Coordinates of C-alpha atoms in Angstrom, one line a residue:
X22 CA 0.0 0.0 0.0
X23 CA 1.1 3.6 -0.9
X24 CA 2.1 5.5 2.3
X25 CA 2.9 8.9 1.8
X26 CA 5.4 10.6 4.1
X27 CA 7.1 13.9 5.3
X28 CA 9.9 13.6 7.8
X29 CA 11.3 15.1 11.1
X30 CA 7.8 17.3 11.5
X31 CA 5.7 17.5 14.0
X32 CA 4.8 14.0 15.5
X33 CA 1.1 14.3 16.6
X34 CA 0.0 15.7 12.7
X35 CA -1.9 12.7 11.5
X36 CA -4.6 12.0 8.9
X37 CA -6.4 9.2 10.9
X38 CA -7.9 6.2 9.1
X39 CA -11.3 7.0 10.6
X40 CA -13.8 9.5 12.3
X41 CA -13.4 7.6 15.5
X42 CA -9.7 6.1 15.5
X43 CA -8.8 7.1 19.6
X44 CA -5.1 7.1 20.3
X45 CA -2.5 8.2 23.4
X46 CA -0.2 11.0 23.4
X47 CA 3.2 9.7 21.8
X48 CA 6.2 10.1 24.3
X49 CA 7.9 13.2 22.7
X50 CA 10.6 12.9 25.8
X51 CA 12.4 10.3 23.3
X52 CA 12.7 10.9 19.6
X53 CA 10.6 8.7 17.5
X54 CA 9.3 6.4 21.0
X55 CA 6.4 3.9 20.4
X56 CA 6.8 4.8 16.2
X57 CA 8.1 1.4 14.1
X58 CA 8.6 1.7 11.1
X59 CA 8.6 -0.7 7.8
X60 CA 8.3 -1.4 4.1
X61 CA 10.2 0.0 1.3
X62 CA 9.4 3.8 1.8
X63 CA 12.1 5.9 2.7
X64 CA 11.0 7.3 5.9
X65 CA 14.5 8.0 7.2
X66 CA 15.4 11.6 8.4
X67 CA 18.0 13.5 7.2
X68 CA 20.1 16.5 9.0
X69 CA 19.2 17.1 12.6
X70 CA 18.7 21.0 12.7
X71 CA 15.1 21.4 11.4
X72 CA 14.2 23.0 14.9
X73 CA 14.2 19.4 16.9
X74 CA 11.2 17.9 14.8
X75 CA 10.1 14.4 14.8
X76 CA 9.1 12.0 12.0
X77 CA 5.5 12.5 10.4
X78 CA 3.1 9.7 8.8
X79 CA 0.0 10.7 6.8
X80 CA -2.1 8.2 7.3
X81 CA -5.0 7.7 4.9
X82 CA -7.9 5.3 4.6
X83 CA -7.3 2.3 2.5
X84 CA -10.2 3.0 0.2
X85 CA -9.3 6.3 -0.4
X86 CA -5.7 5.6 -1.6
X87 CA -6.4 2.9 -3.9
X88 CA -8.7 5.2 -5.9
X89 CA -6.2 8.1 -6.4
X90 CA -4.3 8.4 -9.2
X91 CA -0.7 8.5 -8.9
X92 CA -0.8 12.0 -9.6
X93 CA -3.7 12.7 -6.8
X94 CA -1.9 10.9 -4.0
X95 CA 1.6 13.4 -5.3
X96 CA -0.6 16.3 -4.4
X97 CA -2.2 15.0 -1.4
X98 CA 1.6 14.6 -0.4
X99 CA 2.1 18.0 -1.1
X100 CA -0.3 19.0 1.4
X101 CA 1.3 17.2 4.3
X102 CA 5.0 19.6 2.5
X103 CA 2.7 22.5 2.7
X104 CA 1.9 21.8 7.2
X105 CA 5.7 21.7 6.9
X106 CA 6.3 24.9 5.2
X107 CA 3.8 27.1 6.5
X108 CA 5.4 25.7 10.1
X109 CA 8.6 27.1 9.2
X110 CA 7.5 29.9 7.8
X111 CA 5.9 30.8 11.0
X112 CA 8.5 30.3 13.0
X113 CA 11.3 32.1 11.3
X114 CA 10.1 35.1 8.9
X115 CA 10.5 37.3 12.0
X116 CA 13.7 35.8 13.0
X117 CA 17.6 37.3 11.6
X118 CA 17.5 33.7 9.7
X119 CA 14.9 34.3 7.6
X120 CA 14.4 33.1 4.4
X121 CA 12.0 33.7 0.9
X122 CA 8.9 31.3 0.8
X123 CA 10.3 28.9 -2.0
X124 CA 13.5 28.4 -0.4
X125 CA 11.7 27.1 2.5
X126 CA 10.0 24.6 0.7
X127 CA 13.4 23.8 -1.2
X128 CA 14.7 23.5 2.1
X129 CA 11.5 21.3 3.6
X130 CA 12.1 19.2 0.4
X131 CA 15.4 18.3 1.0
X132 CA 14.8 17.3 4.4
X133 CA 11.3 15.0 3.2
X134 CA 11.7 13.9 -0.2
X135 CA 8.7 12.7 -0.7
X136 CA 8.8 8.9 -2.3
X137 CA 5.3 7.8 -3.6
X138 CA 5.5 4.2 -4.4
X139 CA 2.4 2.0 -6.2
X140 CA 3.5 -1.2 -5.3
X141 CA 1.9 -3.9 -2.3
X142 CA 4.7 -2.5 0.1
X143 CA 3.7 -2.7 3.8
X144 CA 2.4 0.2 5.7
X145 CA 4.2 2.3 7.9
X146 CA 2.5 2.1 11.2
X147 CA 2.0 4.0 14.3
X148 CA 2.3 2.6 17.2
X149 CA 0.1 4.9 20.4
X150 CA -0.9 3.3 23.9
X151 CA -4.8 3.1 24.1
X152 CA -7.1 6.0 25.8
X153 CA -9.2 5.4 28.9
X154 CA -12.3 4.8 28.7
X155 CA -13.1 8.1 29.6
X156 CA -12.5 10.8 26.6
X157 CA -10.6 12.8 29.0
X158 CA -8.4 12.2 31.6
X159 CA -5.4 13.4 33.7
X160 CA -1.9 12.4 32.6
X161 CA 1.6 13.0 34.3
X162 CA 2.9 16.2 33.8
X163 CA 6.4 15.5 35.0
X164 CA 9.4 16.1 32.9
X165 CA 6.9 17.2 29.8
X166 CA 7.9 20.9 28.4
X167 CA 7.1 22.6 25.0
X168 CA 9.2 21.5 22.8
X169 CA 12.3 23.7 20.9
X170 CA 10.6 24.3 17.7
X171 CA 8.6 26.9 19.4
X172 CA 11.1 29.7 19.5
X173 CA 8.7 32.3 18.0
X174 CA 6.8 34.7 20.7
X175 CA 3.6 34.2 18.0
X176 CA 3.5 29.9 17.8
X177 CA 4.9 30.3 21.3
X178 CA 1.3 31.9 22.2
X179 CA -0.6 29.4 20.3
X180 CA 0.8 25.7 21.3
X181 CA 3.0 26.3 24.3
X182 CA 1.3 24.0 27.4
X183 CA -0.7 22.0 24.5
X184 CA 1.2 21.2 21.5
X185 CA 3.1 18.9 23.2
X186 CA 2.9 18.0 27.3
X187 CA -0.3 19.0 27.9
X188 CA -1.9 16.9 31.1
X189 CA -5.1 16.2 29.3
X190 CA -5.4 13.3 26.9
X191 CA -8.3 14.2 24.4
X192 CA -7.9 14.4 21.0
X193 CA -9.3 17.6 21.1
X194 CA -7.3 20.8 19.6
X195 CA -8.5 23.1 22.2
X196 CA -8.1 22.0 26.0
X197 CA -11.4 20.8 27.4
X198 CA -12.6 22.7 30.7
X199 CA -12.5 20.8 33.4
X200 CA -15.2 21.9 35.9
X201 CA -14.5 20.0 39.1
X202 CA -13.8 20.7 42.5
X203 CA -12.1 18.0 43.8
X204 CA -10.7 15.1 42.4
X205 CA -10.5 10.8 43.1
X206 CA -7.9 8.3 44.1
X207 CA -8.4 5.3 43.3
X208 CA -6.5 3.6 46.2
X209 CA -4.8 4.9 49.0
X210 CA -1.6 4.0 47.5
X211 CA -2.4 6.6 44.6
X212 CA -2.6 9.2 47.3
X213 CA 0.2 8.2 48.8
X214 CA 2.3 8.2 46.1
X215 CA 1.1 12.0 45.2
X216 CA 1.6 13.2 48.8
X217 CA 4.8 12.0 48.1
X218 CA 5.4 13.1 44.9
X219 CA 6.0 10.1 42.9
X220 CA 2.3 11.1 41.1
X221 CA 1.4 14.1 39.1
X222 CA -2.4 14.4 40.1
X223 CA -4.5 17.3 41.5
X224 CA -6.6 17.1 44.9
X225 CA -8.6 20.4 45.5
X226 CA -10.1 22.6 42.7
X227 CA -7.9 25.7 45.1
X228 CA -4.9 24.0 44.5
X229 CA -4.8 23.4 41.2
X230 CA -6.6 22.5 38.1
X231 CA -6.0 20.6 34.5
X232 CA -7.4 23.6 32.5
X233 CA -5.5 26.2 34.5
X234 CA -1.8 24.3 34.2
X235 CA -2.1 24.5 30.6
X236 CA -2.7 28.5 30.6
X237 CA 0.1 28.7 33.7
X238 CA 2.5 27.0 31.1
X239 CA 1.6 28.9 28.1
X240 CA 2.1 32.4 29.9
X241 CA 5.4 30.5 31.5
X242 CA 7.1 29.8 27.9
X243 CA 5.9 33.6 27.0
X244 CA 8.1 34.6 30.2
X245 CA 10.4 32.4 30.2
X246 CA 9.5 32.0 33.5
X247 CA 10.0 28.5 35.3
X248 CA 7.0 29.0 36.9
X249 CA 3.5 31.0 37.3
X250 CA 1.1 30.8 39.2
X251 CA -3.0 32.0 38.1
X252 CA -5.1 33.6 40.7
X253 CA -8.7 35.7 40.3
X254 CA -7.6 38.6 39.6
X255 CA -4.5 40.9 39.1
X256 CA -5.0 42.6 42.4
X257 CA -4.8 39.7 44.0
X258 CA -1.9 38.3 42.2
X259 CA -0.3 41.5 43.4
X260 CA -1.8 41.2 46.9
X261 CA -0.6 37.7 47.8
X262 CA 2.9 38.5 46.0
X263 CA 3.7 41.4 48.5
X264 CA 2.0 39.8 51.8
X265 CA 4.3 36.3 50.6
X266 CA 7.6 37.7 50.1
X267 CA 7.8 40.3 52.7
X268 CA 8.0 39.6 55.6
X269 CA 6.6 41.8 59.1
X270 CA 9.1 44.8 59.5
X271 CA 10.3 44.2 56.0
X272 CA 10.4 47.9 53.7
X273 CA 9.1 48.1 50.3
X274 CA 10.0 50.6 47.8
X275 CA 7.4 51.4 44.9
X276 CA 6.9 54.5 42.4
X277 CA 4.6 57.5 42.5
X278 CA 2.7 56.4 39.1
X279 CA 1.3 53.3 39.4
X280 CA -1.8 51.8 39.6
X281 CA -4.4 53.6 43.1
X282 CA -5.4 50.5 44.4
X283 CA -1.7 48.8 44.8
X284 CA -0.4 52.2 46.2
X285 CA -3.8 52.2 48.5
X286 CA -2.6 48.3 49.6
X287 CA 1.2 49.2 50.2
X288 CA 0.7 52.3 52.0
X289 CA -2.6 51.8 53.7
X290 CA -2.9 47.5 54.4
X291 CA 0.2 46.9 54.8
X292 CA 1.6 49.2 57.3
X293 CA -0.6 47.4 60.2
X294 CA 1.3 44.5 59.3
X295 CA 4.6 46.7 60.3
X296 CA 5.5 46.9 56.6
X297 CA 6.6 50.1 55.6
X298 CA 6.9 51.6 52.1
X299 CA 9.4 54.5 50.5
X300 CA 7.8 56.0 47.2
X301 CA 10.2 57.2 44.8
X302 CA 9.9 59.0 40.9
X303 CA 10.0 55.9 38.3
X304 CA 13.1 57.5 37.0
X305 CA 14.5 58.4 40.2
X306 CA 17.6 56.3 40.5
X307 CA 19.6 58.2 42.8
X308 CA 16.4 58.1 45.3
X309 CA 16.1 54.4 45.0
X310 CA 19.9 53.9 45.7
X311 CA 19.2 56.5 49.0
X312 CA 16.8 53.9 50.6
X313 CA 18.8 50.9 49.2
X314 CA 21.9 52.1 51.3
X315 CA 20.3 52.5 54.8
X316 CA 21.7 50.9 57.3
X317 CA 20.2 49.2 60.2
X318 CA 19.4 51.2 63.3
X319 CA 19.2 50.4 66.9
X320 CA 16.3 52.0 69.2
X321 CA 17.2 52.6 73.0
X322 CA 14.8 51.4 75.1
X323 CA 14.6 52.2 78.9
X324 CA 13.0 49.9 81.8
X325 CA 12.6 52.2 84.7
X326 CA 10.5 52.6 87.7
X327 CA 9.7 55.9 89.7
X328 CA 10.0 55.4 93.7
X329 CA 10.0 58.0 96.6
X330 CA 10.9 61.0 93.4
X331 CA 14.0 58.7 92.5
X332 CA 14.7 56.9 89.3
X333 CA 16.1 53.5 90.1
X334 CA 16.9 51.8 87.9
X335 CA 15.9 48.1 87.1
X336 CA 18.0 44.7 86.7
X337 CA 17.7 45.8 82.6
X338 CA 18.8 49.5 82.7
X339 CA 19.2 50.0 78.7
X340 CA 18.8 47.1 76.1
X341 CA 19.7 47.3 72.0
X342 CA 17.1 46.4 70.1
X343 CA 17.8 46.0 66.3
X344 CA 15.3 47.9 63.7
X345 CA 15.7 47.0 60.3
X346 CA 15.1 49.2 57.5
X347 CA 16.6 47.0 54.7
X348 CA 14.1 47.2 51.3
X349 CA 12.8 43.9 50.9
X350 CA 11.2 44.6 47.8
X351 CA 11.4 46.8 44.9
X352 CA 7.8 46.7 43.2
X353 CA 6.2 48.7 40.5
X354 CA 4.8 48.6 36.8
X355 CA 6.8 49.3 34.2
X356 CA 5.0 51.0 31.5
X357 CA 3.2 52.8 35.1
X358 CA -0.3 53.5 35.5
X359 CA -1.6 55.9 34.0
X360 CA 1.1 58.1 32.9
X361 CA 3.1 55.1 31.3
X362 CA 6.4 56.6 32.7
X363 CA 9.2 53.6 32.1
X364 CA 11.7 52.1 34.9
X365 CA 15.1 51.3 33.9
X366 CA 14.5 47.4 34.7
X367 CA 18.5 46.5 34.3
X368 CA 19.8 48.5 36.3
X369 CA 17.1 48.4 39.3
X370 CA 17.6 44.9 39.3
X371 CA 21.4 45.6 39.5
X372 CA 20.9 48.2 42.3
X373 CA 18.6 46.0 44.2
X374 CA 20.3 42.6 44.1
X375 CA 23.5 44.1 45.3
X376 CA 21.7 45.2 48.8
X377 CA 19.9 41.4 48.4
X378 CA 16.4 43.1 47.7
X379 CA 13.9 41.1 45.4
X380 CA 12.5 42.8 42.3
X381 CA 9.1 42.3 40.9
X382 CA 7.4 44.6 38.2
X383 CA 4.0 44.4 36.9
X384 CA 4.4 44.6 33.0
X385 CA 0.4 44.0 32.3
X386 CA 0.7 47.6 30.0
X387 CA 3.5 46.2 28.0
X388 CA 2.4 42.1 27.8
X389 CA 4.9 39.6 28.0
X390 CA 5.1 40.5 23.8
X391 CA 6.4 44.0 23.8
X392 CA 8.8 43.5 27.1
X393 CA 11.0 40.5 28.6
X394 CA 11.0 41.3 31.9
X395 CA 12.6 38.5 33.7
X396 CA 15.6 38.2 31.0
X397 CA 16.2 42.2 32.0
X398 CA 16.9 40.9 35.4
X399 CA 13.6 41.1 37.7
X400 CA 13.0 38.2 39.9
X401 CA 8.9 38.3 39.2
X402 CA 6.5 39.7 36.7
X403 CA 3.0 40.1 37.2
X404 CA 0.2 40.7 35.0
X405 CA -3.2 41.4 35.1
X406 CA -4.7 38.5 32.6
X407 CA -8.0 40.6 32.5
X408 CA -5.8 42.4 30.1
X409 CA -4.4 41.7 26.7
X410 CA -3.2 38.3 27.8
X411 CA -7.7 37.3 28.0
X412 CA -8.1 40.5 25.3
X413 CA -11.5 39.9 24.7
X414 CA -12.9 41.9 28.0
X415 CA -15.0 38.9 29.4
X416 CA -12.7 37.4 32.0
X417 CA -10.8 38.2 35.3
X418 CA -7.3 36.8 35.6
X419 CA -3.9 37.6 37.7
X420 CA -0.5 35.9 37.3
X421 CA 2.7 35.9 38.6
X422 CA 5.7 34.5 36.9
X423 CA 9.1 33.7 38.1
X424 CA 11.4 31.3 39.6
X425 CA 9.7 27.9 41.2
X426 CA 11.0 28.7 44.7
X427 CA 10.0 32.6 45.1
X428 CA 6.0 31.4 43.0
X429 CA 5.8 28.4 45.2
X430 CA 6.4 30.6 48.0
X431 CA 3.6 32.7 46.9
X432 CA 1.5 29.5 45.9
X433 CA 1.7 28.2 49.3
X434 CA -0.1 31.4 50.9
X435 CA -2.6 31.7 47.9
X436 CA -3.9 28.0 49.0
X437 CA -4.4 29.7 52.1
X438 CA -5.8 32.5 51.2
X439 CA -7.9 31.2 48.7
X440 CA -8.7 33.3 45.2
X441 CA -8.4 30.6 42.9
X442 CA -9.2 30.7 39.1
X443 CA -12.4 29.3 37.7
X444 CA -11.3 26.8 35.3
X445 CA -13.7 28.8 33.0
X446 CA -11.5 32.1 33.4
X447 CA -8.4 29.5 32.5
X448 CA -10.3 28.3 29.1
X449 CA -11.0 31.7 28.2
X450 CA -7.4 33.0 28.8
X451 CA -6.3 30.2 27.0
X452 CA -8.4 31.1 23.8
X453 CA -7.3 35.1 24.0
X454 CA -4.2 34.5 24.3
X455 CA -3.8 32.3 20.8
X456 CA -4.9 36.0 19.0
X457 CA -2.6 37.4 21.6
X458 CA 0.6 38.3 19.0
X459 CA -1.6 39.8 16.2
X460 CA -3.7 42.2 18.8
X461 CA -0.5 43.2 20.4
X462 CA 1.1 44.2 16.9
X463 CA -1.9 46.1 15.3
X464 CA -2.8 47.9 19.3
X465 CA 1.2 48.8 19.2
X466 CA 0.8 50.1 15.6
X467 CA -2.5 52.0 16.1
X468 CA -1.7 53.3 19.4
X469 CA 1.7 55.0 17.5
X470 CA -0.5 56.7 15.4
X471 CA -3.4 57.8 17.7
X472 CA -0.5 59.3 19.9
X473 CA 1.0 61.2 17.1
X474 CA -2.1 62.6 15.8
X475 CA -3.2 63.5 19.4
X476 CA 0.6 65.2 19.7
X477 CA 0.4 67.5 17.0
X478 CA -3.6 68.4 17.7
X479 CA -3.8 72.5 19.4
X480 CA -6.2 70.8 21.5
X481 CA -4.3 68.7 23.2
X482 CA -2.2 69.9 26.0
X483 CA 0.1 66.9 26.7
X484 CA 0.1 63.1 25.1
X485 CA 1.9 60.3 27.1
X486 CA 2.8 57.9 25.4
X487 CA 6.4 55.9 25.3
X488 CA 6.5 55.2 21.2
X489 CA 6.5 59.4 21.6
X490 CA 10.1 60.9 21.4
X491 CA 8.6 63.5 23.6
X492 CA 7.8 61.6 26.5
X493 CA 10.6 61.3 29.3
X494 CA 11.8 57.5 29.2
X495 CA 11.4 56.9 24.9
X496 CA 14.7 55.6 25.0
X497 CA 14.5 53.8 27.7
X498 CA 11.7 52.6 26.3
X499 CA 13.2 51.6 23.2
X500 CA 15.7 50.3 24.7
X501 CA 13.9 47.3 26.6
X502 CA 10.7 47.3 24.5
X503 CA 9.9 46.0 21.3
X504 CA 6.4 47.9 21.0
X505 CA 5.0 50.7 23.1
X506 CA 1.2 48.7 24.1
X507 CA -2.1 49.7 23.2
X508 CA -2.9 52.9 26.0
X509 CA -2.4 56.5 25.0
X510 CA -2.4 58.8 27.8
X511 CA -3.4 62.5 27.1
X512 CA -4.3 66.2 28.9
X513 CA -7.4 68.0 27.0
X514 CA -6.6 71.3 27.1
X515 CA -9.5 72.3 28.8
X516 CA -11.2 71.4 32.3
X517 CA -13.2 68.7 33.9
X518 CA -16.1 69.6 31.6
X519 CA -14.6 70.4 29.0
X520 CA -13.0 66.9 29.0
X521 CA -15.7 65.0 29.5
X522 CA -17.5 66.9 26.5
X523 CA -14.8 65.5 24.1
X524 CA -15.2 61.7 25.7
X525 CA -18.9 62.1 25.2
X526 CA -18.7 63.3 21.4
X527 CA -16.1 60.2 20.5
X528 CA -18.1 57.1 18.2
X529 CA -16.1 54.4 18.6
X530 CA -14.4 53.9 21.7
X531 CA -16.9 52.9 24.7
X532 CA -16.5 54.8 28.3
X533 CA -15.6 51.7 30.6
X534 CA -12.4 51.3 32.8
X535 CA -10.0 48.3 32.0
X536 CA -7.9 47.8 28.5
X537 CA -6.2 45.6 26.3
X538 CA -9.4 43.6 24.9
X539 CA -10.5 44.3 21.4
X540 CA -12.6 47.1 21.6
X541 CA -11.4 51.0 21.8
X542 CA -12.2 52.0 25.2
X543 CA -11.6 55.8 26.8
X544 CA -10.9 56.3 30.7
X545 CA -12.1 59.8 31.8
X546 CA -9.9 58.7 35.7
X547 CA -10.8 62.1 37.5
X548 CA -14.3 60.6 36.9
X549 CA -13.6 57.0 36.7
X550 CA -10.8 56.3 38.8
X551 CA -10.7 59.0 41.5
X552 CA -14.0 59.9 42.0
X553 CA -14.4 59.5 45.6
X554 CA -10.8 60.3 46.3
X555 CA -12.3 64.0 44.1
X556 CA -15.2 64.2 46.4
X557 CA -13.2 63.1 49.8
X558 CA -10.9 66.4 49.1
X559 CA -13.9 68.8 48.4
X560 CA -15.0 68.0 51.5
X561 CA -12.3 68.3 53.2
X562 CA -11.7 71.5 52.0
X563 CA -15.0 72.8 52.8
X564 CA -14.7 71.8 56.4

């Protein structure tokens, strides 16, 4: 029988013999494990550079093939050549490497040929361990990453956590939700051996969940991160992060743009936890090195008692007590909220690692597209999934990212704390995020222009914006950005009514707080944001 082949692709593309065929995932740990291979075709690969790939089988019906033509079956080849290519393509046009369209199939070519033979030869065959019963179930996750071939931030956003390794087995392209909130063990042994780690399993829906690994890992490979960890929201991704990692009489530093409700958190919750806070400019380096160089202190402290109008003094006349005012943490968002001022992320992480402070920044305006932050040197990113990473404006989402042992740390406290994501929010996070590289390239490209335009109108008093050579950090920017984001921050020249006349006369964009989905959407925050903060001051002033 005619089989026709491609090699080293990717090894889970099949054409299956039938609507119903039901098969494992192949072991992608070891190349070309549980595939044998025989007949005549030659199936062997050649050169070992073609990003890591496996070997490929097209596997058609028996029917269908023996009523092809020799001809039809060549072009039903092609096809599988064409997966190949367009693969490639997608994977290297935006790389230094890149090369025209028909070399890359010349290339793909040379790698396959593709050897259509007529005769009775046997078919090549495919060797998978059988499915449960049940279409989907839980597999072990251990020692299962993406694999190499995904070196482009765009496929990267697409397959990583379910090309290859994903913890579900379904034949399903997208990854089932798995609504649960706890999970079985079929003996006591099982639970035993998970307790002890010899099991990759899940237990509670609040600490942990099939659908929400997969996103964890996808955002992870977009990091680079060796682990993140999903929670609710982005407030409380930030919320947990801080109460985890600093620890009571610990000292914080943070910015003076960022977002209200993380400066109301650090400066209002956290002090009665005897966690104090320093709040510097973004760009203020010399300030940040100021706190960074404190030294510990010493209080006096004096046991006395008063008797007969004389001091005497008791068995513990004076005793040292140490007071540390060593920053534990340096923490803010880098573009800042809302004035998208920029923090030189190298060198803070420089500054800060030499006094042994960790640095975590939130980079939800920039997306893990348009900024690296952990290969710039910070020990965390957060973001706020709600954002561009979900896109569509229909879920609630926080992550952190990071190493395993500072995200474990702040896993252990979330279990305690609760604010778990619905494996519904996971799904849907999941599905924004495979459209994430396309909206992040036409926001960075319309934003550009809508800033440039606002720039140059009389009407406009000041635009913020870091694509804007005008705008204080732009090198900066440039420097450790690869696109500015989406959010254009501008000063009508005018007042509060003024201002809110021009929202009101816009078409397109809808008056709503948040950003990042797919719809325009305009932020009036005197009105928005700071409303009761406005009406908190006029009051004030009246009395």
């Amino acid at each position: 029988m005619a089989v026709s082949s491609c090699a080293r692709a990717f090894p889970s593309f099949e054409c299956r013999s039938n609507a119903d065929f039901s098969g494992g995932v192949p072991r992608h740990d070891v190349p070309n494990a549980g595939i044998r291979f025989s007949g005549k075709a030659n199936l062997q690969s050649r050169g070992s550079s073609f990003f890591g790939m496996y070997s490929l089988i097209l596997r058609f019906p028996p029917n269908f093939v023996r009523q092809l033509s020799v001809k039809a079956r060549r072009n039903c080849s092609n096809l599988g050549l064409a997966q190949v290519v367009a693969a490639l393509w997608s994977n290297i046009h935006a790389s230094p490497d890149f090369i025209p369209t028909a070399k890359a199939v010349d290339a793909t070519a040379a790698i396959a040929p593709l050897d259509i033979t007529t005769g009775d030869e046997e078919m090549a065959m495919v060797e998978n361990p059988p499915c449960a019963a049940r279409p989907v179930q839980i597999e072990d996750l251990t020692g299962v990453k993406y694999s190499s071939f995904l070196s482009y931030d765009g496929s990267i956003a697409i397959h990583a956590g379910e090309r290859l390794g994903r913890g579900i087995v379904t034949d399903a392209i997208t990854t089932p939700v798995v609504n649960t909130s706890a999970y079985f063990f079929n003996k006591t042994s099982d639970l035993i051996d998970f307790k002890e780690k010899r099991r990759a399993s899940f237990e509670y829906g609040r600490y942990g969940n099939p659908t929400t690994i997969v996103a964890e890992e996808k955002i992870s490979a977009l990091e680079g991160a060796e682990s993140t960890l999903l929670m609710a929201s982005g407030m409380c991704a930030s919320t947990v992060m801080l109460l985890a990692l600093v620890p009571a009489g610990g000292h914080i530093v943070t910015t003076t743009d960022c977002y209200r409700k993380t400066r109301i958190f650090i400066e209002t919750i956290l002090p009665k936890m005897g966690i104090t806070a320093t709040v510097i400019d973004p760009a203020d380096i010399g300030a940040l090195e100021s706190v960074l160089c404190q030294r510990k202190v010493s209080r006096l402290l004096i046991s006395s008692t008063v008797l007969n109008y004389m001091y005497i003094i008791t068995e513990h006349l004076q005793r040292l007590e140490p007071f540390s005012m060593q920053v534990t943490l340096f923490f803010t968002e880098s573009p800042t909220n809302p004035f998208l001022r920029c923090v030189d992320i190298e060198l803070v992480s420089k500054l800060c690692h030499e006094k042994g402070a960790l640095v975590c920044i939130d980079g939800t305006f920039a997306t893990p597209l348009n900024q690296k932050v952990l290969a710039l040197g910070a020990d965390l990113v957060v973001h706020s999934a709600t954002k561009y990473l979900g896109g569509h404006n229909d879920v609630l989402g926080g992550c952190i990212s990071g190493p395993d042992k500072l995200v474990s740390a702040v896993r252990n406290l979330h279990y305690i704390l609760g604010g778990a994501l619905n494996p519904n929010a996971a799904y849907l996070i999941i599905r924004g995020m495979k459209t994430l590289h396309l909206r992040v390239q036409q926001q960075n490209s319309t934003a550009q222009r809508i800033a440039e335009i606002l720039e140059a109108h009389p009407k406009v008093r000041c635009v913020y914006y870091p694509g804007l050579s005008s705008h204080p950090e732009h090198h900066l920017a440039k420097r450790q950005m690869t696109g500015f984001g989406g959010v254009v921050s501008f000063e009508v020249d005018g007042d509060l009514l003024t201002t809110a006349k021009f929202v009101d006369a816009l078409k397109i964009p809808y008056i709503a707080p948040s950003f990042g989905g797919c719809e325009s959407i305009v932020d009036q925050p005197a009105i928005m944001s700071y409303w009761y903060v406005d009406i908190l001051c006029m009051v004030q002033c009246l009395l």
